XYZ file of C-alpha atoms in Angstrom:
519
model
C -78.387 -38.403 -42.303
C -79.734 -39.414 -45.861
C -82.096 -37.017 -47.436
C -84.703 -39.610 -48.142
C -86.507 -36.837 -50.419
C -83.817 -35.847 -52.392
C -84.509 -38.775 -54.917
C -88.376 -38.564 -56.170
C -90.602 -39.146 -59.077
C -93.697 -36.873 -60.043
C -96.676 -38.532 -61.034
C -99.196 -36.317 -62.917
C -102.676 -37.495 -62.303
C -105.548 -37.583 -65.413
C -108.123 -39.034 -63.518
C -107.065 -42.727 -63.502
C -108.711 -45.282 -61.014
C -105.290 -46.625 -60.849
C -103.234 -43.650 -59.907
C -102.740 -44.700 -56.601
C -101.226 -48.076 -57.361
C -99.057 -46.226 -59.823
C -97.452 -44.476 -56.234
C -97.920 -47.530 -54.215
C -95.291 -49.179 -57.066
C -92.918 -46.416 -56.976
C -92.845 -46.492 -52.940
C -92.174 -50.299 -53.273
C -89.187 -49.686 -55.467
C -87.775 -47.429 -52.033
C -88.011 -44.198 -53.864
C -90.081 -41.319 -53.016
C -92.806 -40.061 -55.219
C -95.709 -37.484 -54.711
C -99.122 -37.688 -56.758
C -100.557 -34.259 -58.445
C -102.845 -32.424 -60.835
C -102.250 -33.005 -64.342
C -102.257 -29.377 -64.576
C -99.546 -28.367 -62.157
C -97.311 -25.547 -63.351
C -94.254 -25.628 -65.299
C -92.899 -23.554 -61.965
C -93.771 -25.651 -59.372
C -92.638 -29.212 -61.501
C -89.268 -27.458 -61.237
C -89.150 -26.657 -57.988
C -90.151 -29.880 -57.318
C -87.245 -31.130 -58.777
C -87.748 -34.691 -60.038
C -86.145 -37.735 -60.624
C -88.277 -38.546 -62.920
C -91.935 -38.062 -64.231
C -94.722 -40.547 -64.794
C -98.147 -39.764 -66.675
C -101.281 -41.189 -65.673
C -103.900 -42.875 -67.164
C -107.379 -41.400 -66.986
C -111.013 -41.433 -68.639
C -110.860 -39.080 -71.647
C -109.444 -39.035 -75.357
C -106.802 -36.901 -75.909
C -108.164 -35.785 -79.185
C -111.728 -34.353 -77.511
C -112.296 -30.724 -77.381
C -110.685 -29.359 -73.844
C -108.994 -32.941 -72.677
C -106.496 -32.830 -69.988
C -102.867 -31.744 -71.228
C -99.759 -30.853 -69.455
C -97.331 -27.584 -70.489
C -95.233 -28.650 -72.970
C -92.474 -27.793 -71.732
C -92.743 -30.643 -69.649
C -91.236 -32.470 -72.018
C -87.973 -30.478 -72.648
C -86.878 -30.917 -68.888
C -84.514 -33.314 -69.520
C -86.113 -35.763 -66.602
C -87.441 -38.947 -68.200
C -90.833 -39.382 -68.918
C -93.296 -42.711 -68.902
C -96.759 -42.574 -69.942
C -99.100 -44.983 -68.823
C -102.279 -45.372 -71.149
C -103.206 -41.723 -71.861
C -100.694 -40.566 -70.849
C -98.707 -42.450 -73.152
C -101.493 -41.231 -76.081
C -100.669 -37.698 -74.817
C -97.102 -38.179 -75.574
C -97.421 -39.593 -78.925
C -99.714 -37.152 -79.990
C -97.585 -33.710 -78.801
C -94.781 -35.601 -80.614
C -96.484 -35.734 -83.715
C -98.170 -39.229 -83.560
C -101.594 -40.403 -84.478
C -104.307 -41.197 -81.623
C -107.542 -42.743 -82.613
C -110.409 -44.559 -81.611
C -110.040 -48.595 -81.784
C -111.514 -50.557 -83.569
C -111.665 -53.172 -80.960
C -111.211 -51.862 -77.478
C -109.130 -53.645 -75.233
C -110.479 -54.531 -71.624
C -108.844 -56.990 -69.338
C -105.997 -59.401 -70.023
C -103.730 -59.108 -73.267
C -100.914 -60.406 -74.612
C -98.156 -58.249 -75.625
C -95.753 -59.139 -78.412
C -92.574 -58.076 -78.330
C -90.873 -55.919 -81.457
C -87.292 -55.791 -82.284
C -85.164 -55.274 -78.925
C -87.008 -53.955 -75.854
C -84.020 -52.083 -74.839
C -83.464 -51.433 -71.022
C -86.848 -50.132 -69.635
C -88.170 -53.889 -70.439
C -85.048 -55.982 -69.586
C -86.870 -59.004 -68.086
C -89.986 -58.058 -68.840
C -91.203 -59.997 -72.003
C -90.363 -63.928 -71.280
C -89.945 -65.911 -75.071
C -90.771 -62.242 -76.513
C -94.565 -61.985 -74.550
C -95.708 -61.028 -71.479
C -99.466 -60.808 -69.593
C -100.696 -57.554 -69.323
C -104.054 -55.880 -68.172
C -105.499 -53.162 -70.710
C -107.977 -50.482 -69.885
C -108.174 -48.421 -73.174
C -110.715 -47.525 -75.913
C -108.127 -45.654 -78.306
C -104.761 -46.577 -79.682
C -101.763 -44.838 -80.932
C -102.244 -45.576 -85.022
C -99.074 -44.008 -85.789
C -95.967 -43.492 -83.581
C -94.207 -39.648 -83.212
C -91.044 -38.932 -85.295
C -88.166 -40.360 -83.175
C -89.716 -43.282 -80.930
C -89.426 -46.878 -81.808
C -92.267 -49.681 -81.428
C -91.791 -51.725 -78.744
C -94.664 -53.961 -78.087
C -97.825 -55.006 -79.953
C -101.158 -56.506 -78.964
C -103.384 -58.756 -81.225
C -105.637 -55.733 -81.012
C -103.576 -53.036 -81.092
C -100.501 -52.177 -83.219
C -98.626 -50.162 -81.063
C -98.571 -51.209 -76.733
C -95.335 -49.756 -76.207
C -92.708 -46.442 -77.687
C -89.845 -45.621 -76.396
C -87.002 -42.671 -77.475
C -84.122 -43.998 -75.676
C -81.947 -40.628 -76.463
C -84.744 -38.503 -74.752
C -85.997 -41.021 -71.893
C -89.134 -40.662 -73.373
C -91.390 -43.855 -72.888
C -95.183 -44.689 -73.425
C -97.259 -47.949 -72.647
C -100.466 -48.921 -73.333
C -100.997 -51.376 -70.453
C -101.227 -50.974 -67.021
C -97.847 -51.841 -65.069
C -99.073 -50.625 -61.967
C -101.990 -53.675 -61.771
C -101.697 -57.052 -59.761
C -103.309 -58.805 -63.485
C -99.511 -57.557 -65.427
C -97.551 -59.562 -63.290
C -94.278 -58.383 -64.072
C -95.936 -54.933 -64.248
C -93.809 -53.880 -60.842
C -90.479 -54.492 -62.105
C -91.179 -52.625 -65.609
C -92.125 -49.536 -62.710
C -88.998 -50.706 -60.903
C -86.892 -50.580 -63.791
C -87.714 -46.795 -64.989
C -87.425 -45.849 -61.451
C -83.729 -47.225 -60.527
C -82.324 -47.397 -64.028
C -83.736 -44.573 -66.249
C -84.093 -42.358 -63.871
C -81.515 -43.116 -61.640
C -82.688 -43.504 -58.174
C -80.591 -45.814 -55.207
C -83.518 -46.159 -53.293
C -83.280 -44.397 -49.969
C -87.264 -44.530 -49.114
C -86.782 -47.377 -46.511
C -88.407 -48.130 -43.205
C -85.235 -47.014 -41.162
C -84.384 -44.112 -43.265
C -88.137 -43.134 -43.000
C -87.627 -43.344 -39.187
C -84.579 -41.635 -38.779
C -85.761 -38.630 -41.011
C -88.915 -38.780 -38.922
C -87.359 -38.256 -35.860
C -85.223 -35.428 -36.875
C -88.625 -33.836 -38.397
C -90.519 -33.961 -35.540
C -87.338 -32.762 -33.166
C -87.016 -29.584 -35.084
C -90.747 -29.050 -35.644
C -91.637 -29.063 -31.348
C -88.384 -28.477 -29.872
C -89.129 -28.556 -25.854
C -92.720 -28.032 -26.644
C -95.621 -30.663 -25.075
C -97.434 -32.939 -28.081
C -100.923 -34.561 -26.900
C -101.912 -37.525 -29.817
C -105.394 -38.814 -30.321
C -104.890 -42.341 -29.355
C -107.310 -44.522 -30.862
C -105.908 -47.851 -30.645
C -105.879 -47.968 -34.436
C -102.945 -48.580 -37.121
C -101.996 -44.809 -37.423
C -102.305 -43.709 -34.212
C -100.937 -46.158 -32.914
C -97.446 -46.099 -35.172
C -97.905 -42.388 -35.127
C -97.938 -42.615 -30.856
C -94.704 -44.823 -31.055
C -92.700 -42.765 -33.737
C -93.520 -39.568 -31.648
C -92.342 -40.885 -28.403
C -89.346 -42.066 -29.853
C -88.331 -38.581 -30.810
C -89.249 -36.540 -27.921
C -90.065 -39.181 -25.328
C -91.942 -38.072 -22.012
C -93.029 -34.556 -24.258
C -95.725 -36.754 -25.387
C -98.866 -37.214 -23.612
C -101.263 -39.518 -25.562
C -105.179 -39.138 -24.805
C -107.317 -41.777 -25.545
C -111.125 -40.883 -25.907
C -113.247 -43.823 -24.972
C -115.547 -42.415 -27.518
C -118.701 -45.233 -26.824
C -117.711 -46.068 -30.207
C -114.827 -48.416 -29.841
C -114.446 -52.054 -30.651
C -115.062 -54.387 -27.577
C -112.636 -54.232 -24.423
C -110.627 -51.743 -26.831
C -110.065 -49.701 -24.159
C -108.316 -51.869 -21.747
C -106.197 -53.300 -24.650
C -104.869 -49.874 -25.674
C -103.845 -48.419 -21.850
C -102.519 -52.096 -21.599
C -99.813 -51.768 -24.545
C -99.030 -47.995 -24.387
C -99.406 -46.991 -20.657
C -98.303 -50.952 -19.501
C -95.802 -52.120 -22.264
C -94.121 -49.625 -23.846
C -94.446 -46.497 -21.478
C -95.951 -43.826 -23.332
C -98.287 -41.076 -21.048
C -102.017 -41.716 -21.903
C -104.569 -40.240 -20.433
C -107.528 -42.429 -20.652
C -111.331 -39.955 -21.207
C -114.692 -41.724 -20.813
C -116.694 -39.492 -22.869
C -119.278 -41.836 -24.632
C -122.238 -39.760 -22.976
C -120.917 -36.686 -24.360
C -120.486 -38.213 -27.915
C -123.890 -40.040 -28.132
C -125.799 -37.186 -27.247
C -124.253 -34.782 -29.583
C -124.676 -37.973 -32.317
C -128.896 -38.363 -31.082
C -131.042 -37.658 -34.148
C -128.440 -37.681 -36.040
C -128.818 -40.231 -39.630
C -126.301 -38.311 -42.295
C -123.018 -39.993 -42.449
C -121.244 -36.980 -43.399
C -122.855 -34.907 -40.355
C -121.875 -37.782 -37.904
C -118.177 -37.948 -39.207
C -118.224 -34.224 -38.918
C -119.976 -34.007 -35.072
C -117.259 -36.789 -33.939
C -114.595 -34.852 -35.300
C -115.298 -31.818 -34.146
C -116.208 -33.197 -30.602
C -112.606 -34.824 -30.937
C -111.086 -31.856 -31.506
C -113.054 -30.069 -28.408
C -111.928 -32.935 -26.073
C -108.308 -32.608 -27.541
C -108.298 -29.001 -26.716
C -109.780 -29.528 -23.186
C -107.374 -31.357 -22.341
C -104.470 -29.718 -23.874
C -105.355 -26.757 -21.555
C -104.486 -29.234 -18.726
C -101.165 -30.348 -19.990
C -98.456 -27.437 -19.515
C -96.522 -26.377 -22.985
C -98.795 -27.912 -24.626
C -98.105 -26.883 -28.542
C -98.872 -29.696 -30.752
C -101.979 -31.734 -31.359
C -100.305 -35.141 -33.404
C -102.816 -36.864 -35.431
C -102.418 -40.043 -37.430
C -102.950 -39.017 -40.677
C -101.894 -40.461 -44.051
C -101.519 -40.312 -47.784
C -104.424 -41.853 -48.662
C -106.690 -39.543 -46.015
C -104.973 -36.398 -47.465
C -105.784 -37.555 -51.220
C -109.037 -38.544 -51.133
C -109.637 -35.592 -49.194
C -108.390 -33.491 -52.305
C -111.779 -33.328 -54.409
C -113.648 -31.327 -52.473
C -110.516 -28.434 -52.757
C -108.989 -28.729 -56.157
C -112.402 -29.720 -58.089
C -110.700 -32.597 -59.914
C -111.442 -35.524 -58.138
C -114.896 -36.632 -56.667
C -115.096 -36.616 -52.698
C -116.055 -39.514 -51.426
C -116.032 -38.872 -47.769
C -114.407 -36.841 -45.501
C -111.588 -37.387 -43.342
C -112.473 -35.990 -39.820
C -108.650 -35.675 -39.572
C -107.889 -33.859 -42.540
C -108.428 -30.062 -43.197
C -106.674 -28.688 -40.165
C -107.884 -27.437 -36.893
C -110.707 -24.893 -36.167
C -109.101 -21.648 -36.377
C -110.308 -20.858 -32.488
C -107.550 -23.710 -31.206
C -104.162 -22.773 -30.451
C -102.829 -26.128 -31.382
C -100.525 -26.760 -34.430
C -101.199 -29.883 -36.399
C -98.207 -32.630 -35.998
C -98.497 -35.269 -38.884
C -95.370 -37.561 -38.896
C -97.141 -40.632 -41.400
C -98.966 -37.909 -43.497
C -96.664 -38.773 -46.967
C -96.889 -42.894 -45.851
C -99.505 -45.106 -47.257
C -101.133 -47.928 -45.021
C -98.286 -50.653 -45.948
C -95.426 -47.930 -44.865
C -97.356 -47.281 -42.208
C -97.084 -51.067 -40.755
C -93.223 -51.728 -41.877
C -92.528 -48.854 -39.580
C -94.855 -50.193 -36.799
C -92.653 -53.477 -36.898
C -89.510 -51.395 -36.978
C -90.346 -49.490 -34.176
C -91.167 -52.271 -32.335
C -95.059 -52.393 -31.809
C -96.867 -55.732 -31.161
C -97.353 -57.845 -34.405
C -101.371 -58.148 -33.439
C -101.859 -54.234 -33.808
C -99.332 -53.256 -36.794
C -101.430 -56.209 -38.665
C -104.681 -55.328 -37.132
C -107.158 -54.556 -39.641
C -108.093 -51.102 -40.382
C -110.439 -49.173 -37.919
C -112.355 -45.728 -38.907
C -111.654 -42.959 -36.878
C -115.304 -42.498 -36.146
C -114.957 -46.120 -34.875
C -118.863 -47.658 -35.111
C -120.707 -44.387 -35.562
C -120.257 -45.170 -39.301
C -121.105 -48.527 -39.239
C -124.318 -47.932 -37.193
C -126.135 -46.982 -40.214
C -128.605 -44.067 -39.765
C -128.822 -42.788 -36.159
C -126.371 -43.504 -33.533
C -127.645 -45.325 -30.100
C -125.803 -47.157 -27.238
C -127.786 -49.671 -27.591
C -126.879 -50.175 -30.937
C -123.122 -49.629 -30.093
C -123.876 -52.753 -27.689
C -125.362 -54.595 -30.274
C -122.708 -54.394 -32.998
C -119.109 -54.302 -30.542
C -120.676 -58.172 -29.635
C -121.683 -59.102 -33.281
C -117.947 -57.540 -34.497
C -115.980 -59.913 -31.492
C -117.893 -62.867 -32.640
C -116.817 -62.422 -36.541
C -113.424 -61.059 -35.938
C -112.990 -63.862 -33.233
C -114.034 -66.752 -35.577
C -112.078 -65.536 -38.618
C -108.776 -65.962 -36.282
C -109.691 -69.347 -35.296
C -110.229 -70.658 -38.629
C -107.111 -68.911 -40.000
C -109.190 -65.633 -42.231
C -107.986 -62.964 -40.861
C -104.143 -62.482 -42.414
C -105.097 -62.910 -45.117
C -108.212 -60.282 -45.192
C -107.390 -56.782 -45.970
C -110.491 -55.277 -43.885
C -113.433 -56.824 -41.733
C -116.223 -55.746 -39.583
C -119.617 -56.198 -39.083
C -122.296 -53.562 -40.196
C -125.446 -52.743 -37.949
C -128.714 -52.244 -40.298
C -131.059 -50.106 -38.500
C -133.888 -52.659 -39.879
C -135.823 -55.532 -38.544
C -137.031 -58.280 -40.102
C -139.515 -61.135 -39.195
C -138.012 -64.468 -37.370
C -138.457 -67.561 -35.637
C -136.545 -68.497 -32.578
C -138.199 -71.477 -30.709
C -141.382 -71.923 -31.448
C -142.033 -68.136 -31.331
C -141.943 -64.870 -33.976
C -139.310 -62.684 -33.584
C -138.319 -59.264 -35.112
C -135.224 -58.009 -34.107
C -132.270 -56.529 -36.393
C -130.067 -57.469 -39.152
C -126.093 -57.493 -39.288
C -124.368 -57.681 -42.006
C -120.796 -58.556 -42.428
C -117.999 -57.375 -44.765
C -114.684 -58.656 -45.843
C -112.619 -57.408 -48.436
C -109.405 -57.803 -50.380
C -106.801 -54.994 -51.636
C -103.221 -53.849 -51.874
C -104.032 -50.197 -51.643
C -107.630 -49.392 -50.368
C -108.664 -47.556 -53.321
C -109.857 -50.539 -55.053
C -111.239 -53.760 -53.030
C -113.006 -57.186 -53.880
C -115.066 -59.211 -51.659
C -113.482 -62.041 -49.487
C -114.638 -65.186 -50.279
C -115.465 -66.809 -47.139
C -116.573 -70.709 -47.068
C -120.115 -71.498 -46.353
C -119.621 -73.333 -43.369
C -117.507 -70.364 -42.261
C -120.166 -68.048 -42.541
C -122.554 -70.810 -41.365
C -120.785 -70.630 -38.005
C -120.615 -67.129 -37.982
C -123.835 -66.443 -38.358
C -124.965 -69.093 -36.195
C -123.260 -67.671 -32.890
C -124.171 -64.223 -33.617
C -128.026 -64.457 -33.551
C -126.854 -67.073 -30.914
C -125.055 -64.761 -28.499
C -126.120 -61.328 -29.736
C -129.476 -60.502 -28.214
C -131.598 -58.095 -30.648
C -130.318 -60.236 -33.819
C -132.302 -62.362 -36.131
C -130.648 -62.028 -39.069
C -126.389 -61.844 -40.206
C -125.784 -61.221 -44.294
C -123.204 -61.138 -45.870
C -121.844 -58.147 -48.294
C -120.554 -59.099 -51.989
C -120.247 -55.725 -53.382
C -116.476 -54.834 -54.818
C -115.007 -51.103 -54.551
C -115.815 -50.030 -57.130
C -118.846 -49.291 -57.421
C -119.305 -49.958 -53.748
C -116.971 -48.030 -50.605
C -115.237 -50.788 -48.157
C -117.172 -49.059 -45.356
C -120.880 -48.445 -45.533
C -120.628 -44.967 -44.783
């Protein structure tokens, strides 16, 4: 079997918005990378073992007092290095180069020049000696280290791109990692599979097969029950499992109150029906909407679903005999925006009710096949695997399903309210052909009423709004651009059909500074 980890690149994170994509690139090329602290040790980069190493961008200026650095040593590894933005300052300036504050900062599309011969990094990448590129930067290298060579040049900026051939050592000034440099993925590609050496063994099958073997050796003849939830993860998560250890599975599937509508019946119909996996189907929306009464703090709800997850998970598990594991669908992304609250370094936004381990009273170990896949891997497995197109493709669903889309307090009649609302919209964007080509959509209940006029009589009854976005990665989004008579439609049939609706808007805000969800 093919060590799909033995091949990797290290990419040190400075606090970049981008950092993500930088991965997302990497993982596209078929070679496996991991994201860390800027400041991980000399010790642990070793052991890691890399390929090769890519710096970050991030917020500061290497030239203010205390700003982020790496161990220099880092650069006498003999791995190649590529610095993106500052992290292509930081390696001009430990080299003996000159960083300094522009004198027009450069935001948005540029055009880089080429200078003299690219060399092999940038084979393809400048077409008649220029290529688009997206820059994000308010300081520029003014003078290049002892050793490196220009390589590229802005109108704004002297030096865009270094390289030191003989020492692998390459900066850039521009963003390779963004959709707006469009020939930004095979510069990433490039240093990847031909400076640092890489074949490429991070594919869907080889992810599979490793997968398999993992999760064999990690339960033995032990029982796994999985948190079915009829989402993405789960879902792939469900199908991987039972492929390795087959009837040692027993899936449980928590009909939560919270769920999309008929989501229940659609789930027992293509794991218990279809493809034979054990589920074990648990009406507990009482139990959840009780424990969720009073309650308006999004954090708190995410926390009391969890954690009444997790107490439903064990009940059961009590029931099932050999009962070891408790499998969750978690992934990359969960696990790193999850980081900030434990390292400091990164701002939580939310929590991830399944990330952070299990209460220390369960006797459960935590079984987390997709946890180093991001949403995309996720999918290309769920195809390979064999699950129906409709689900692999079926637009993202939080694991507190509605409860964080109610906003405020949590009531069934609330639920009711948005599942029909969310059927209408997800059912019209189908029809008229939306919904491939939207990242994420769902409709948001406002705990608000406003003034109307239905008939010939006043009305006031609650608003909906609806949200649609756009993204490769998750991390950053922009609104869908629906047509009028789309949303027209939409609207139309909701405070149409939906009784306890007046009043359907429609959300424009892009992530940043917005989240996709609303809580």
């Amino acid at each position: 079997m093919t060590d799909i980890h033995s091949e990797k690149i290290l990419i040190l994170d400075f606090g970049s918005q981008y950092t993500q994509l930088i991965a997302r690139r990497v993982r596209e090329a078929h070679v496996y990378c991991e994201l860390h602290p800027f400041d991980m040790s000399l010790a642990a980069i070793r052991a890691f073992k890399p390929n090769g190493i890519i710096l970050s961008g991030g917020p500061k200026s290497v030239y203010e007092e205390g700003a982020p650095t790496v161990d220099e040593e880092l650069f006498e590894l003999g791995v190649p290095v590529l610095g993106i933005c500052y992290g292509m300052q930081l390696l001009s300036r430990h080299f003996g180069g000159e960083v300094v504050p522009a004198g027009k900062r450069e935001f948005g599309h540029a055009e880089l020049l080429a200078q003299g011969a690219p060399g092999a990094l940038f084979d393809g990448f400048f077409v008649n000696g220029k290529s688009p590129v997206w820059m994000s930067h308010g300081d520029h290298v003014a003078r290049i280290p002892t050793g490196f060579e220009t390589v590229a040049a802005s109108a704004n900026a002297p030096v865009c791109a270094i390289q030191d051939v003989s020492r692998a050592l390459y900066g850039v000034q521009f963003h390779p990692e963004v959709n707006h440099t469009p020939r930004g993925e095979l510069l990433l590609d490039t240093f990847v599979r031909k400076i640092c050496g890489c074949s490429g063994r991070w594919t869907p099958g080889q992810i599979i097969e490793d997968a398999v073997a993992r999760i064999k050796s990690q339960v033995g003849t032990d029982a796994v029950i999985l948190g079915l939830s009829g989402g993405v993860d789960s879902s792939v998560a469900a199908a991987l499992i039972h492929r390795a250890i087959g009837d040692q599975l027993t899936c449980v599937f928590v009909d939560n109150g919270l769920l999309r509508l008929a989501e229940g019946d659609q789930v027992m119909a293509t794991f218990a029906g279809n493809l034979g996996v054990k589920v074990i189907r648990i009406d507990a929306a009482g139990r959840f909407l009780a424990a969720l009464a009073g309650e308006a703090d999004p954090e708190k709800k995410r926390k009391i679903i969890g954690n009444l997850f997790v107490e439903i998970f064990e009940e059961e598990s009590t029931r099932i005999a050999d009962a070891r594991w408790l499998a969750q669908g978690t992934i990359y992304p969960d696990v790193i925006e999850s980081a900030g609250a434990k390292t400091g370094k990164a701002h939580s936004i939310k929590s991830h009710h399944n990330v952070g381990g299990l209460p220390a009273y369960m006797k459960l170990q935590l079984l987390e096949p997709l946890r180093e896949l991001f949403k995309d891997e996720v999918r290309a497995i769920g195809e390979e695997l064999g699950l129906p197109h409709q689900m692999v493709w079926r637009h993202p669903f939080p694991g507190p399903g509605l409860g964080v889309r109610i906003l405020g307090e949590v009531k069934k009649e609330y639920a009711d309210i948005l599942r029909h609302a969310d059927s209408i919209y997800i059912e019209e964007l189908y029809a008229a052909g939306h919904y491939d080509k939207i990242s994420q959509a769902f409709a948001v209940f406002l705990p608000v009423k406003s003034v109307g006029v239905m008939g010939d009589g006043r009305t006031y009854e609650y608003v909906v709004a609806l949200r649609a976005v756009e993204t490769r990665d998750f991390m950053t989004a922009g609104w869908y651009q629906l047509p009028f008579e789309d949303l027209a439609r939409i609207s139309n049939r909701i405070i149409n059909e939906v009784k306890g609706v007046n009043r359907v808007v429609y959300d424009i805000s892009s992530k940043p500074p917005a989240t996709i969800e609303w809580e």
